[in-house]
CSV table of C-alpha atoms and ligand atoms in Angstrom, one decimal:
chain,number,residue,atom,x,y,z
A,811,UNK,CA,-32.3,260.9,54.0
A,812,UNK,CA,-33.7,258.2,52.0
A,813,UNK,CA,-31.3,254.9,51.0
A,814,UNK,CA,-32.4,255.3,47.4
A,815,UNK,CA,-32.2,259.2,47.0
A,816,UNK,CA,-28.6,258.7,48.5
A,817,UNK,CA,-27.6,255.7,46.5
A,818,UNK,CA,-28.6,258.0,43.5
A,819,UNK,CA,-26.1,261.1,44.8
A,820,UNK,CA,-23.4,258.4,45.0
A,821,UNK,CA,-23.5,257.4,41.5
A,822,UNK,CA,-23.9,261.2,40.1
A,823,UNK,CA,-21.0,262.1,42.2
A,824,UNK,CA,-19.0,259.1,41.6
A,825,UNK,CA,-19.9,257.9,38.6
A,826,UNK,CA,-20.2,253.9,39.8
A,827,UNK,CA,-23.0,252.4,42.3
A,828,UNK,CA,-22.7,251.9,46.0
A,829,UNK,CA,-21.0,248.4,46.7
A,830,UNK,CA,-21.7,248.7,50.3
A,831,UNK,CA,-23.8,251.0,53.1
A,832,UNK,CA,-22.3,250.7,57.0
A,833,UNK,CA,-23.8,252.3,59.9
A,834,UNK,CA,-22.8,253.4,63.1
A,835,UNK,CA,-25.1,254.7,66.2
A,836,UNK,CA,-24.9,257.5,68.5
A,837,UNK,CA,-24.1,257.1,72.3
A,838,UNK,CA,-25.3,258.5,75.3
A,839,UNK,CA,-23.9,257.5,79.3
A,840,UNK,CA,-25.9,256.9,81.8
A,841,UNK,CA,-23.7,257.6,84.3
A,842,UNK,CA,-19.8,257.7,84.7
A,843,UNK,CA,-18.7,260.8,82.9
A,844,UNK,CA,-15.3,262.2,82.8
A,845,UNK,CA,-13.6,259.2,85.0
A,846,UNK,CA,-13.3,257.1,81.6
A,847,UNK,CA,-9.7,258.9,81.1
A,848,UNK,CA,-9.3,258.2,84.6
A,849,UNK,CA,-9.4,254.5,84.5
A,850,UNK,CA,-13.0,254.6,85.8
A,851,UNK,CA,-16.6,252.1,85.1
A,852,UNK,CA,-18.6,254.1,82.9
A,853,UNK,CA,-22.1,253.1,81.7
A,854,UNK,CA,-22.8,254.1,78.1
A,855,UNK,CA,-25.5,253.1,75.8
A,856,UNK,CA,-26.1,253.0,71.8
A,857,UNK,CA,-29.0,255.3,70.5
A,858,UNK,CA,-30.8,255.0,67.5
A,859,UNK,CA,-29.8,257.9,65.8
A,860,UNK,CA,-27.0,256.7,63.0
A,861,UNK,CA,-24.0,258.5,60.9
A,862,UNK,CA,-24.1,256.4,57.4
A,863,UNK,CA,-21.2,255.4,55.0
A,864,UNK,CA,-21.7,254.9,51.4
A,865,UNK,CA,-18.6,252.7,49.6
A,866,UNK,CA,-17.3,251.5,46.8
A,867,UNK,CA,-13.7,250.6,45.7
A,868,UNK,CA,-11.3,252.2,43.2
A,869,UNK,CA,-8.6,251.1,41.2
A,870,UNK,CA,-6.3,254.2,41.4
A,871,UNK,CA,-4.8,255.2,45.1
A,872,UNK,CA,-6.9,258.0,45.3
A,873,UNK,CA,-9.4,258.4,48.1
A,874,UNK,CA,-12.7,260.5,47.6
A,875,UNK,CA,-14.8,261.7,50.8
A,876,UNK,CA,-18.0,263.8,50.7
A,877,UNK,CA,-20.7,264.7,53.3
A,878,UNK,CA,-24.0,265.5,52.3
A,879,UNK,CA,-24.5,267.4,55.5
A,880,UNK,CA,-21.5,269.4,55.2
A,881,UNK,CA,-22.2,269.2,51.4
A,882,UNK,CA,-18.4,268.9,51.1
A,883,UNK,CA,-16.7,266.9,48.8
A,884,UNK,CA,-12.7,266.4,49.3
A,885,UNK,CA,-10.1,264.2,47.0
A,886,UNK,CA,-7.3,262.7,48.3
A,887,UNK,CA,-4.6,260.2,47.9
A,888,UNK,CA,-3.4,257.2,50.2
A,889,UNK,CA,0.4,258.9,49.8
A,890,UNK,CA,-1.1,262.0,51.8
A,891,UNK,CA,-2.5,261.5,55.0
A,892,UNK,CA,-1.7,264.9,57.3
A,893,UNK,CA,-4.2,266.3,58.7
A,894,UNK,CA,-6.4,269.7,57.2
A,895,UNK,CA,-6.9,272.0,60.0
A,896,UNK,CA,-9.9,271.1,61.9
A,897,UNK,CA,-11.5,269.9,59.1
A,898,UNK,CA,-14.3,266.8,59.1
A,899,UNK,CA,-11.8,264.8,56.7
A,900,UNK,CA,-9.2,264.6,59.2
A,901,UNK,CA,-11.7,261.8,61.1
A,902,UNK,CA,-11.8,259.8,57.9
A,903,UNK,CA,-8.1,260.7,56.9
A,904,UNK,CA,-6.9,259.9,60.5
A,905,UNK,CA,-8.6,256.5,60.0
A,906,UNK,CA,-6.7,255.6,57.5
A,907,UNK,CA,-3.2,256.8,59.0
A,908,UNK,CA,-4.2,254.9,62.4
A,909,UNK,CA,-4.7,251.5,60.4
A,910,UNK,CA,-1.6,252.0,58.8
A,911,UNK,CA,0.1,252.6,61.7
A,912,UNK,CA,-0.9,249.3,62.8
A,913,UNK,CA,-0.5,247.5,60.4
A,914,UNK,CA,-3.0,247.9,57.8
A,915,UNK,CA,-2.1,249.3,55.3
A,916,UNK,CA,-4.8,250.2,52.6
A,917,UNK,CA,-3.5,249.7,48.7
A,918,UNK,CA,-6.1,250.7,46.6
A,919,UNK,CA,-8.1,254.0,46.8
A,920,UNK,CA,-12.1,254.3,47.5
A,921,UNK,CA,-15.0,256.4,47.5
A,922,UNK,CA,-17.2,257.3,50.6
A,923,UNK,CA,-20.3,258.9,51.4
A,924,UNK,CA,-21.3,260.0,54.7
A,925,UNK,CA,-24.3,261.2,56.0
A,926,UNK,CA,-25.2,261.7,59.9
A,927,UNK,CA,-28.4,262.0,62.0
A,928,UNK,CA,-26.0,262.9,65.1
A,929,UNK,CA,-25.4,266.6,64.8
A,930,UNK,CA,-21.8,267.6,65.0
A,931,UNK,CA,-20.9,269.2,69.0
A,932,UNK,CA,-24.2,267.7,69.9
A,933,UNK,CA,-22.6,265.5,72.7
A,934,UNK,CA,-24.1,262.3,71.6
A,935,UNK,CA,-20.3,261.6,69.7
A,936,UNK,CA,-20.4,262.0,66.7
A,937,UNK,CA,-17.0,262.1,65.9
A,938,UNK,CA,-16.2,258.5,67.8
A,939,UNK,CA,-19.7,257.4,65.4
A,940,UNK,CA,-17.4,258.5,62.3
A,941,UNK,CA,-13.9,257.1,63.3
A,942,UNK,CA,-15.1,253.3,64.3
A,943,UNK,CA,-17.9,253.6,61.0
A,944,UNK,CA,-14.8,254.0,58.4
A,945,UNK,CA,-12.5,251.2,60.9
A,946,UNK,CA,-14.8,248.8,60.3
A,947,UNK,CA,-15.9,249.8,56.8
A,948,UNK,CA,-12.4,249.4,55.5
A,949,UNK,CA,-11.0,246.5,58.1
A,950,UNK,CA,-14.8,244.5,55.9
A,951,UNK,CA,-13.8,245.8,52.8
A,952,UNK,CA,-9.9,245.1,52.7
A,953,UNK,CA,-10.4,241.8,54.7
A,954,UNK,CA,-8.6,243.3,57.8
A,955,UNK,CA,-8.3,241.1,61.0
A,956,UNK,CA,-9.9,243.4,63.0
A,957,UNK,CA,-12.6,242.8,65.6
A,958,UNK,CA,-14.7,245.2,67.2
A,959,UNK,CA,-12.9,246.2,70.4
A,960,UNK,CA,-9.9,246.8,67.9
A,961,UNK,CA,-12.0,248.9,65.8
A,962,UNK,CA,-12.6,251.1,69.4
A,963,UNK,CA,-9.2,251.3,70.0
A,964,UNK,CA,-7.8,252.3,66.9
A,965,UNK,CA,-10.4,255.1,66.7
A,966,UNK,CA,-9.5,256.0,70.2
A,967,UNK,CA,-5.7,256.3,68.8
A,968,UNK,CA,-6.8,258.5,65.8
A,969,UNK,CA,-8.6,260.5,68.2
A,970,UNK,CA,-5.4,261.1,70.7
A,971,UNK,CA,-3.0,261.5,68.6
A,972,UNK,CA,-4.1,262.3,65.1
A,973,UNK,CA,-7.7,264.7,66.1
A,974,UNK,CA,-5.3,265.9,69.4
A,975,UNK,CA,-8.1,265.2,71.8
A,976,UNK,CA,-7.2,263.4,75.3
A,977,UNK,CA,-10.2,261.6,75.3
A,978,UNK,CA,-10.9,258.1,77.3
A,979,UNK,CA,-12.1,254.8,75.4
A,980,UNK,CA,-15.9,255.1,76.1
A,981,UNK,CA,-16.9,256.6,73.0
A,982,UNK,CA,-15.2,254.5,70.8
A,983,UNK,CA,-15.8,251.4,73.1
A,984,UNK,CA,-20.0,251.7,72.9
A,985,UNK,CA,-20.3,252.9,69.7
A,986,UNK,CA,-18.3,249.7,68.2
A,987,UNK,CA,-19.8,246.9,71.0
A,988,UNK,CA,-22.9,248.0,71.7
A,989,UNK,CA,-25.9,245.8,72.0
A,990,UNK,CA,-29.5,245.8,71.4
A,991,UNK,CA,-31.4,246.9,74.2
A,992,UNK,CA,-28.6,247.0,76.4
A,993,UNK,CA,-26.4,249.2,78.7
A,994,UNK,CA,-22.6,248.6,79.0
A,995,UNK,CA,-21.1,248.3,82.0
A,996,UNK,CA,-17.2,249.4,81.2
A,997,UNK,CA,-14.0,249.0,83.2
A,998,UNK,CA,-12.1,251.7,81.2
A,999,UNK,CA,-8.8,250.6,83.1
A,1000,UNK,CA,-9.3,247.1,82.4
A,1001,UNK,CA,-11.1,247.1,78.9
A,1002,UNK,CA,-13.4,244.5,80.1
A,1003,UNK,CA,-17.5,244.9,80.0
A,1004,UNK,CA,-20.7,243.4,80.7
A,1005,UNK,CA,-23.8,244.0,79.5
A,1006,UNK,CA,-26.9,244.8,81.5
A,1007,UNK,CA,-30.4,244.7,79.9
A,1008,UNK,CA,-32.3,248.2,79.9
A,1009,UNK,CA,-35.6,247.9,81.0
A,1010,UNK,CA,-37.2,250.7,82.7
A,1011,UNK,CA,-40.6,249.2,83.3
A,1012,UNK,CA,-43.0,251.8,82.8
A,1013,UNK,CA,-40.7,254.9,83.0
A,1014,UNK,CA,-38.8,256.2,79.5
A,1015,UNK,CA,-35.3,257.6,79.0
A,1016,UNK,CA,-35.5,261.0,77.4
A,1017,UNK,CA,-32.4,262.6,75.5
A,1018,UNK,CA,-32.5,266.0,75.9
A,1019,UNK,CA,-30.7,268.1,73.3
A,1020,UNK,CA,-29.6,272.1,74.8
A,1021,UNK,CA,-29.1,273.1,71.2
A,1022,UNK,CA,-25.9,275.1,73.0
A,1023,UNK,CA,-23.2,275.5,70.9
A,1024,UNK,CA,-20.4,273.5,72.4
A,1025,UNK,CA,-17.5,276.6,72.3
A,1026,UNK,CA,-13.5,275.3,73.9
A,1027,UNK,CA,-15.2,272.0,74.5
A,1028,UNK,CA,-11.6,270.1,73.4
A,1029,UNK,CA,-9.6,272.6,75.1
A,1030,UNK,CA,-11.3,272.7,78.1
A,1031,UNK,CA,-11.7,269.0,78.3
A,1032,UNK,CA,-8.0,268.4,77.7
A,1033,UNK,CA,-7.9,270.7,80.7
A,1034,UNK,CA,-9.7,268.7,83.1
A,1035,UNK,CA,-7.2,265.3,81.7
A,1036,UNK,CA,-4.2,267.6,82.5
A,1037,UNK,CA,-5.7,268.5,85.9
A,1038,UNK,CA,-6.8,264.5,86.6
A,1039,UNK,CA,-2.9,263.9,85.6
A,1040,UNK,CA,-1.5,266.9,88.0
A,1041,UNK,CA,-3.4,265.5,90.8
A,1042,UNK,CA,-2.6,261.8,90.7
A,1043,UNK,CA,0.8,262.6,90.7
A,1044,UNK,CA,0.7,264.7,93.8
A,1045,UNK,CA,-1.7,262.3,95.4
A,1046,UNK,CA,1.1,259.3,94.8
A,1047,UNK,CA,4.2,261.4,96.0
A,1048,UNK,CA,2.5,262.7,99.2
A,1049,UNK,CA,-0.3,260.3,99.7
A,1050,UNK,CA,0.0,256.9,98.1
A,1051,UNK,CA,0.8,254.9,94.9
A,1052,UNK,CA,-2.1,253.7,92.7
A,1053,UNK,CA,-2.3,253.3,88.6
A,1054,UNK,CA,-5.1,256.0,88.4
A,1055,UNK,CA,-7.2,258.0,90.3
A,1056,UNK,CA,-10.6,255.6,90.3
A,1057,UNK,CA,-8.6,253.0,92.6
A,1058,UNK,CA,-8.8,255.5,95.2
A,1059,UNK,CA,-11.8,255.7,97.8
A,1060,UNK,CA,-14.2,258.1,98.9
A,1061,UNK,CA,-13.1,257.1,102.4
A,1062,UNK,CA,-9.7,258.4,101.3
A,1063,UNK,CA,-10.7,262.4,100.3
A,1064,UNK,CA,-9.7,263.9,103.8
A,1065,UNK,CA,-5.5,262.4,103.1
A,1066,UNK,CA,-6.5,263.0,99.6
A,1067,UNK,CA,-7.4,266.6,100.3
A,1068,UNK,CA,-3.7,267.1,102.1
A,1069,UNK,CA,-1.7,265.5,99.5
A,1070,UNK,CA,-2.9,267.8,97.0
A,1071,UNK,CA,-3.4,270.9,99.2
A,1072,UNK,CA,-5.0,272.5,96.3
A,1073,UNK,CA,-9.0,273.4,96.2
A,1074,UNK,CA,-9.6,272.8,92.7
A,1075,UNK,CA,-7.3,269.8,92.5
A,1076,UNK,CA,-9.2,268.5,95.1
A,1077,UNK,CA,-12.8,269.2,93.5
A,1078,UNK,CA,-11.7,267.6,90.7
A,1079,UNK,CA,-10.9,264.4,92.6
A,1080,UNK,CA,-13.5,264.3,94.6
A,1081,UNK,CA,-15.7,264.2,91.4
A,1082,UNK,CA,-13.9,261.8,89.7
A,1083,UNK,CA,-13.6,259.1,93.0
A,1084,UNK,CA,-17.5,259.9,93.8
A,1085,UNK,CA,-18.5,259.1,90.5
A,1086,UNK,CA,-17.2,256.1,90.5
A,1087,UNK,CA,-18.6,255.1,93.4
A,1088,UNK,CA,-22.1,256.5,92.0
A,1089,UNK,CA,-21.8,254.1,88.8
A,1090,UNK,CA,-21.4,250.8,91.1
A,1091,UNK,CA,-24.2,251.8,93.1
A,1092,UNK,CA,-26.3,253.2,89.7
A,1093,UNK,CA,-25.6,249.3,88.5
A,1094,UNK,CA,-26.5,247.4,92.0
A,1095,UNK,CA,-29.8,249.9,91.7
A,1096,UNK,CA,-30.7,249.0,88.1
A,1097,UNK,CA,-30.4,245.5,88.7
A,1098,UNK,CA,-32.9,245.6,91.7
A,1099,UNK,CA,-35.2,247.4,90.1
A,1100,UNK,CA,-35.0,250.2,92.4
A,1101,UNK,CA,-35.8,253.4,89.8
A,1102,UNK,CA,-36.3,256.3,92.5
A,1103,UNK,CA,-32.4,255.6,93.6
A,1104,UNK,CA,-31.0,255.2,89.9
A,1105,UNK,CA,-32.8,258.9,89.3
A,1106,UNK,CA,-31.1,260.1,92.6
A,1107,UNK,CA,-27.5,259.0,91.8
A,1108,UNK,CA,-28.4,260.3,87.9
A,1109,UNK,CA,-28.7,264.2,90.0
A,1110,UNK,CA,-26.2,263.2,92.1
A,1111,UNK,CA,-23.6,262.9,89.1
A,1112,UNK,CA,-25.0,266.2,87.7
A,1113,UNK,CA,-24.3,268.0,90.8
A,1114,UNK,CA,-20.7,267.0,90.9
A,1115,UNK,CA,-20.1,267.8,87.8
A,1116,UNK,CA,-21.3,271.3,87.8
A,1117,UNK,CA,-20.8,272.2,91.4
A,1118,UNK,CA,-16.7,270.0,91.3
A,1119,UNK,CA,-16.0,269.2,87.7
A,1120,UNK,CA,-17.2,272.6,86.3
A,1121,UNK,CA,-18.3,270.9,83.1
A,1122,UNK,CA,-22.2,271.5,83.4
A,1123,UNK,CA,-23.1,275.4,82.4
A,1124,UNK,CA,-26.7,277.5,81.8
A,1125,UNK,CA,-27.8,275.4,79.3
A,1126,UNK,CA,-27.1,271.7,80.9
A,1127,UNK,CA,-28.1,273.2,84.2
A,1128,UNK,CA,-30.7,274.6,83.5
A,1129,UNK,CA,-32.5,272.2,81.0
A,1130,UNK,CA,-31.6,269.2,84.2
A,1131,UNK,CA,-33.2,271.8,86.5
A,1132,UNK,CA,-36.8,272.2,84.7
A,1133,UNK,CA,-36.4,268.6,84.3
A,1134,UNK,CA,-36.6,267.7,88.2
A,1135,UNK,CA,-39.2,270.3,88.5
A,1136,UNK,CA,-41.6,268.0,86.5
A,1137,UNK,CA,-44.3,265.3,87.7
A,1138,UNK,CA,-42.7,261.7,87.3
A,1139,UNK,CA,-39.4,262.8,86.7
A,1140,UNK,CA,-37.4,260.3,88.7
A,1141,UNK,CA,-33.6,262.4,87.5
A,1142,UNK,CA,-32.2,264.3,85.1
A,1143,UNK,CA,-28.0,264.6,84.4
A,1144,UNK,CA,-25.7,265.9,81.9
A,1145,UNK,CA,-24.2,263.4,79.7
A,1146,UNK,CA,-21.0,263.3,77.7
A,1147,UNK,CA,-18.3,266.3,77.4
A,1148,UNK,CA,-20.6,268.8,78.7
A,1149,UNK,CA,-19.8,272.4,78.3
A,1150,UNK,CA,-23.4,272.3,76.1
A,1151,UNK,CA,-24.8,268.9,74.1
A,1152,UNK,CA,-27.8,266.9,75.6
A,1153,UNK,CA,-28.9,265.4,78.9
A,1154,UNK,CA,-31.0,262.6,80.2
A,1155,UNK,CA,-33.8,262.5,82.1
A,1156,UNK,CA,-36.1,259.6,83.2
A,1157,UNK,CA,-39.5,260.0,83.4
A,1158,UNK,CA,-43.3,258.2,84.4
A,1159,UNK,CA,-44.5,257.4,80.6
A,1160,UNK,CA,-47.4,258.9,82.0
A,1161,UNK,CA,-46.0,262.0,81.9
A,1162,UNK,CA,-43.8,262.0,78.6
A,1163,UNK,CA,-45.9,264.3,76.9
A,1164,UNK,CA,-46.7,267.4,79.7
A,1165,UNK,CA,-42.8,267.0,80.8
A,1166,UNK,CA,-42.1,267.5,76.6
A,1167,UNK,CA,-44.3,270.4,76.7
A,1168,UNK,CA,-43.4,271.9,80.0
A,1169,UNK,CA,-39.1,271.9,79.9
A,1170,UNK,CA,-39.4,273.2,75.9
A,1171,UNK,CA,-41.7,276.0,77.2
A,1172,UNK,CA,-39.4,276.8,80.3
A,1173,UNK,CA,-36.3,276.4,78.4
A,1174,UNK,CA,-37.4,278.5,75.5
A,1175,UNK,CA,-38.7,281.0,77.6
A,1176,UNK,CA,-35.2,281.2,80.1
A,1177,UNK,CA,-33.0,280.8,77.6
A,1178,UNK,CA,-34.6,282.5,74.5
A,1179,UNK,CA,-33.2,279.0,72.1
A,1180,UNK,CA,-35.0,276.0,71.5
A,1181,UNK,CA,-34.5,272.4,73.0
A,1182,UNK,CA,-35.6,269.2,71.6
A,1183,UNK,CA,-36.4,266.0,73.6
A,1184,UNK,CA,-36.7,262.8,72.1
A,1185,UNK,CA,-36.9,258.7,73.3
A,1186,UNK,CA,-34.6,256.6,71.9
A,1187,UNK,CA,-34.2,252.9,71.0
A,1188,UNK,CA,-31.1,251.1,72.0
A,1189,UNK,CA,-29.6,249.1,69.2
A,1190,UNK,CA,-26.6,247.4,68.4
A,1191,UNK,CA,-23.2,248.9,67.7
A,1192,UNK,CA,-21.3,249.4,64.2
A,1193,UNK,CA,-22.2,247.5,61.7
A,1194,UNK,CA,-23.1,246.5,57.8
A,1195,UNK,CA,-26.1,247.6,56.9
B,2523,LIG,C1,-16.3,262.6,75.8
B,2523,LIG,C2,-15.1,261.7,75.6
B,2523,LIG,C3,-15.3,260.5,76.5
B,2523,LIG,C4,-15.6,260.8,77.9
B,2523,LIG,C5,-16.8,261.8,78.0
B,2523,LIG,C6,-17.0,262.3,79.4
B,2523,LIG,O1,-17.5,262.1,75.3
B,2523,LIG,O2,-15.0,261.4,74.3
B,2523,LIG,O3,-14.1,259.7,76.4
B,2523,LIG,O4,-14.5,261.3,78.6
B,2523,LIG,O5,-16.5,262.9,77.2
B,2523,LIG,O6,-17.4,261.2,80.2
């Protein structure tokens, strides 16, 4: 979608001109998934692939939201702010209620565009892309003192309590504080990062998109939070005290395993404290240069979380699975919520073009659906355009 043809749907729909455009990217993780809720490191990156807000300021209280993908327009006012179902306007909506809630309170109404590259249930987090691009849209536009890691948070709060999903900061976190050309490394329990350059020398990172849609993905990932909850409490009354389950070690599973005398509790765990593990050696591997090892741990991580986590599925398994089976493909993972959405794989640039050709064929042909694989640039988080 073209600025200009945009701009031009603005003013027919709104009558005035744009008075500002903000942009936020999509995210994938390199490795870390599902211990961010667990007070984990996690190891996200920004992609080049953007949602897109269109503003300008009204003088009435009335707020106006449309998006040109949905091709939805909704009117509302700043004295209503519940939530519509499951609705896209509740991301935008809860925005709003989650500012005010801190503080910032919004006077006069506005008008907003949006318009996304990241398909919705895709995986890359979309809806985190949404809720820190209209933060920091309004906190510019009504002079709010708010900086970026603020921005991530009160997105995260909209998300928990207004959206009603358990989720962890990383989303939120990336998408707002990315950098260009960078990973993130993340203490979730800490809120405190670093950020490591991503070079891969002569090997690419491919996002790998199952096209699967993503069915009970909030339901079942509030599951696995309730579960992480469940077992850190029987792991601190019958093993040992600790403020979440990442401070425990994988030298600990076998008194872990009695504490919680429960088999899925216990895959769950062992997941969660493995993975951990995985991301500090992932880091010590990237910064030595040492690629065959960062593509191990990147299996590694899938295999717990289809095999422990129960996250992965046909479609994630299988599209990680043709991936391996290909000439200078170092690892391939899951990445995100799972239960469908994209993967990762890095591969020999060498090989970029037969691996394309090779896991669309397989896939297609296994799974009668189509996947799309695609390189990505890595560039800086939300911002004004
Ligand atoms: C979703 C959530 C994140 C994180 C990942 C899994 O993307 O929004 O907080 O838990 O799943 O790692």
């Amino acid at each position: 979608m073209e600025n200009i043809d945009v701009k031009d749907v603005f003013r027919q729909l709104y009558g005035v001109p744009v008075e500002a455009i903000y942009k936020a990217p999509a995210r994938i993780n390199l490795i870390g998934e599902h211990i961010d809720y667990n007070g984990g490191l996690v190891f996200p990156s920004t992609i080049g692939i953007y949602t897109k807000c269109y503003f300008s300021k009204r003088n009435d209280r009335e707020i106006h939201l449309c998006s040109l993908n949905k091709k939805k327009a909704v009117t509302r006012t700043l004295d209503d702010l519940t939530k519509n179902g499951n609705s896209w306007e509740n991301y935008p909506i809860g925005a709003i209620w989650s500012l005010a809630r801190n503080g910032f309170k919004i006077e006069t109404g506005f008008n907003m565009l949006f318009t996304s590259e990241i398909p919705m249930g895709s995986g890359l987090s979309s809806s985190a892309a949404i809720l820190d691009l209209t933060i920091y849209a309004l906190a510019c536009e009504y002079n709010f003192d708010i900086d970026k890691k603020l921005v991530s948070l009160i997105a995260w709060e909209t998300e928990n309590k207004y959206c009603g999903l358990s989720c962890g900061i990383m989303d939120q976190a990336i998408i707002a504080l990315g950098k260009k050309n960078h990973a993130m490394l993340l203490d979730c329990y800490k809120y405190k990062y670093d950020y490591f350059p991503f070079d891969l020398g002569d090997y690419r990172l491919l996002v790998l998109k199952t096209n699967k849609p993503r069915a009970l993905t909030d339901s079942k990932y509030n599951e696995r939070v309730k579960e992480c909850d469940i077992a850190l409490d029987l792991i601190k009354e019958n093993y040992r005290n600790a403020n979440n389950l990442c401070e425990y070690k994988v030298s600990e599973m076998d008194k872990i395993k009695n504490a919680l005398n429960n088999d899925t509790l216990y895959r769950r765990v062992l997941h969660v404290v493995s993975e951990n593990q995985r991301v500090n050696n992932f880091k010590d591997a990237l910064v030595k240069g040492d690629l065959e090892l960062v593509g191990k741990l990147l299996n590694e991580s899938h295999f717990s979380l289809k095999n422990n986590y129960e996250v992965t599925g046909t479609h994630l398994d299988t599209i990680t699975e043709l991936s391996r089976s290909q000439k200078g493909c170092l690892g391939a993972r899951m990445t995100g919520a799972g239960f469908g959405g994209c993967a990762i794989a890095i591969v020999h640039k060498d090989n970029v073009e037969e691996f394309k050709k090779n896991v669309m064929k397989g896939y297609s042909n296994t799974l009668k659906i189509e996947c799309e694989i695609f390189e990505c640039e890595i560039p800086d988080g939300v911002c004004k355009e």
